[in-house]
Short mmCIF file of C-alpha atoms in Angstrom, two decimals:
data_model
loop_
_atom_site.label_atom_id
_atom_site.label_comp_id
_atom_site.label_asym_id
_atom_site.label_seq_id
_atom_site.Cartn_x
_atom_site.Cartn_y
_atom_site.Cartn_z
CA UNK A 150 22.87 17.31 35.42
CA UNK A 151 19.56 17.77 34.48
CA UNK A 152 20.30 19.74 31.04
CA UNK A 153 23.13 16.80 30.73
CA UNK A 154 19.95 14.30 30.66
CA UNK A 155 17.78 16.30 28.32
CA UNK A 156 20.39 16.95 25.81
CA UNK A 157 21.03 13.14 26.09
CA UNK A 158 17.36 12.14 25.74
CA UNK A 159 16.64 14.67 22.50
CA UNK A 160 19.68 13.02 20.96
CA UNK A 161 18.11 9.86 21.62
CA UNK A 162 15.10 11.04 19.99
CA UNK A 163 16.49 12.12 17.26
CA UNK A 164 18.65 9.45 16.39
CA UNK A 165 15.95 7.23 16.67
CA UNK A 166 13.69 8.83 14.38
CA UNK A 167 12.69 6.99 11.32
CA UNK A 168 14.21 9.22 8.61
CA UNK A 169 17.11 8.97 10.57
CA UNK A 170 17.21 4.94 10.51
CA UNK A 171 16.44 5.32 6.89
CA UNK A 172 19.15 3.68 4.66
CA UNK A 173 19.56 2.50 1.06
CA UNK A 174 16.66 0.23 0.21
CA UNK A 175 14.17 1.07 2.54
CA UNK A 176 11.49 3.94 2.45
CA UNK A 177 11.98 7.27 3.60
CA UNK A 178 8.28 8.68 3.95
CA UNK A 179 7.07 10.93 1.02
CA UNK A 180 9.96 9.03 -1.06
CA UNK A 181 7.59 7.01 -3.61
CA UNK A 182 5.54 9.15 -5.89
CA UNK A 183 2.15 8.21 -6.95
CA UNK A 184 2.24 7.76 -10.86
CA UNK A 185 -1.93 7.67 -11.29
CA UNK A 186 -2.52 10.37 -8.29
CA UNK A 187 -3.49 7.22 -5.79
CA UNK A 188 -2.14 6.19 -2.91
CA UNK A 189 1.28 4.10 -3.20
CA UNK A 190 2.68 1.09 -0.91
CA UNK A 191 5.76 -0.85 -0.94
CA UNK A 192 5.97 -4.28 -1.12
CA UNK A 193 8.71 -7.06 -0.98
CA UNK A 194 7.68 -8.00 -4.85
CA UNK A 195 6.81 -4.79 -6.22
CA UNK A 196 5.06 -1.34 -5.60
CA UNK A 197 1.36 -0.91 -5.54
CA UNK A 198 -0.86 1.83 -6.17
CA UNK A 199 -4.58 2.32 -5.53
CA UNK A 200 -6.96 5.00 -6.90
CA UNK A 201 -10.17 5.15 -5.65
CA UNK A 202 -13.11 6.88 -7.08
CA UNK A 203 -16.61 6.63 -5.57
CA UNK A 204 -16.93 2.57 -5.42
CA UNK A 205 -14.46 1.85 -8.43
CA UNK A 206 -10.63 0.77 -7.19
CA UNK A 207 -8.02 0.63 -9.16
CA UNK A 208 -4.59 -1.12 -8.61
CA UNK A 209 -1.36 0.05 -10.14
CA UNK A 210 1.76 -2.71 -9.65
CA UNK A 211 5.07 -1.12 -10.34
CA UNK A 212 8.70 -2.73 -10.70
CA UNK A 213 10.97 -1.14 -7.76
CA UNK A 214 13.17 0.92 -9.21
CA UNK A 215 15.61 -0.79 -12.24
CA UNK A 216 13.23 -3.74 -12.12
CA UNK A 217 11.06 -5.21 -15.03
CA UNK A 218 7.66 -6.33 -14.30
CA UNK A 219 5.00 -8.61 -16.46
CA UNK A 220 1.82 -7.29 -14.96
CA UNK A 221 0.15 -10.94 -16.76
CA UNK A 222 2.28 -12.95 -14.50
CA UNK A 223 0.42 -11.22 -11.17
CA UNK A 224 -2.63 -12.75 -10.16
CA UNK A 225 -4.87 -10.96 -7.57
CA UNK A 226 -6.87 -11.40 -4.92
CA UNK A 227 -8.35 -9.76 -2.00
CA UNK A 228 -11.33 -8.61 0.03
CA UNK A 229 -12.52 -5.64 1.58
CA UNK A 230 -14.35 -5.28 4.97
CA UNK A 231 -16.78 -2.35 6.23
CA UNK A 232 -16.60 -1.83 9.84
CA UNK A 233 -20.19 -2.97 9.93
CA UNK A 234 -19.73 -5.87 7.46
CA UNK A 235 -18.38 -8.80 6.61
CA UNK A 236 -15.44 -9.50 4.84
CA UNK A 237 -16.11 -9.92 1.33
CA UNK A 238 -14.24 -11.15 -2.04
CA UNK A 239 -13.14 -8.87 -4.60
CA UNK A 240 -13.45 -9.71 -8.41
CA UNK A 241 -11.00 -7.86 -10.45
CA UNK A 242 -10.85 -7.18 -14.17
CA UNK A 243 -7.55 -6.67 -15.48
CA UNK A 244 -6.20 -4.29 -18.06
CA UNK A 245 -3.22 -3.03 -19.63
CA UNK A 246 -1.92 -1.19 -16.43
CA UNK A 247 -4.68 -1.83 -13.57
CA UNK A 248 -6.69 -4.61 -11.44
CA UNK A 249 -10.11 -2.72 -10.90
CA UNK A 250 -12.70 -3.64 -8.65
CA UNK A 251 -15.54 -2.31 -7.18
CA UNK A 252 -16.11 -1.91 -3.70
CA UNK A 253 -19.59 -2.06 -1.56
CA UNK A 254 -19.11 0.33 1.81
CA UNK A 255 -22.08 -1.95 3.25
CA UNK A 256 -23.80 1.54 5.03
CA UNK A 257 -20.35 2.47 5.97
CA UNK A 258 -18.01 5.62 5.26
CA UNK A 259 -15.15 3.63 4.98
CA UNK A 260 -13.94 0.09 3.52
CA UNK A 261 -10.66 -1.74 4.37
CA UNK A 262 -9.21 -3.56 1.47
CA UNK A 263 -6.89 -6.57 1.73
CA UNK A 264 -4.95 -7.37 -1.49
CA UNK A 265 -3.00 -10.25 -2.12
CA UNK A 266 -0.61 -10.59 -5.51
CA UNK A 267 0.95 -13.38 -6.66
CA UNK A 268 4.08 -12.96 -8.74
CA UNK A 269 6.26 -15.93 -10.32
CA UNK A 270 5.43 -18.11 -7.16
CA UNK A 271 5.69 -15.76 -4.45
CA UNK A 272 2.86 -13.64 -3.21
CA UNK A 273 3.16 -10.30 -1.12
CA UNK A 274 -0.02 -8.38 0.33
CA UNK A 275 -0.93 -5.33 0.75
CA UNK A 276 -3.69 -3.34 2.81
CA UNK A 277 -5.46 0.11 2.00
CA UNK A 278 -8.56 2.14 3.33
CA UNK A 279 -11.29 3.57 0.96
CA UNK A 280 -13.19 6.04 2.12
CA UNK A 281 -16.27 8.32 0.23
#
């Protein structure tokens, strides 16, 4: 009975797990590449990617697969919050490929950034951690 039960509770387990609830269309961890060698996210809208490099940020948005994307349709926001801060705006240049910003750790070792993109009247957000 007992070994009955335990088989029964690591099948549970394991059927459970998320790669094994992974279908078509939703992410499978280790499944989207970073193209820039930053750290990727999926959004409803698009992909983003964000490379960090002392206090500069970049962001990367990328078309989901077989999708086209006009990176000067996406407007972008955001802030970014030190555990001993305040929460505060982010001005972003943008260039060909990228939104960069620059980030300011307020005596901290970490930052927690809080985008939000705008894309042909629908907006998605994203969230990412800095740290030096």
């Amino acid at each position: 009975m007992k070994r009955t039960l335990k088989s029964l509770i690591l099948l549970a387990s394991l059927t459970l797990s998320p790669v094994a609830m992974a279908h078509e269309g939703h992410d499978v961890p280790g499944t989207l590449k970073a193209q820039h060698g930053g750290i990727p996210k999926t959004g409803k809208l698009f992909n983003m990617e964000m490379l960090a490099i002392e206090t500069k940020v970049q962001f990367f948005p990328r078309a989901h697969e077989g999708e086209s994307l006009d990176t000067k349709k996406i407007k972008i926001s955001g802030t970014a919050k030190s555990p001993k801060g305040k929460a505060a705006p982010l001005q972003f240049t943008a260039n060909a490929n990228s939104f960069d910003t620059t980030v300011d750790f307020q005596g901290s070792h970490r930052v927690n950034l809080e985008i939000k993109v705008d894309y042909e009247g629908k907006s998605d957000t994203f969230k990412f951690l800095v740290e030096k």
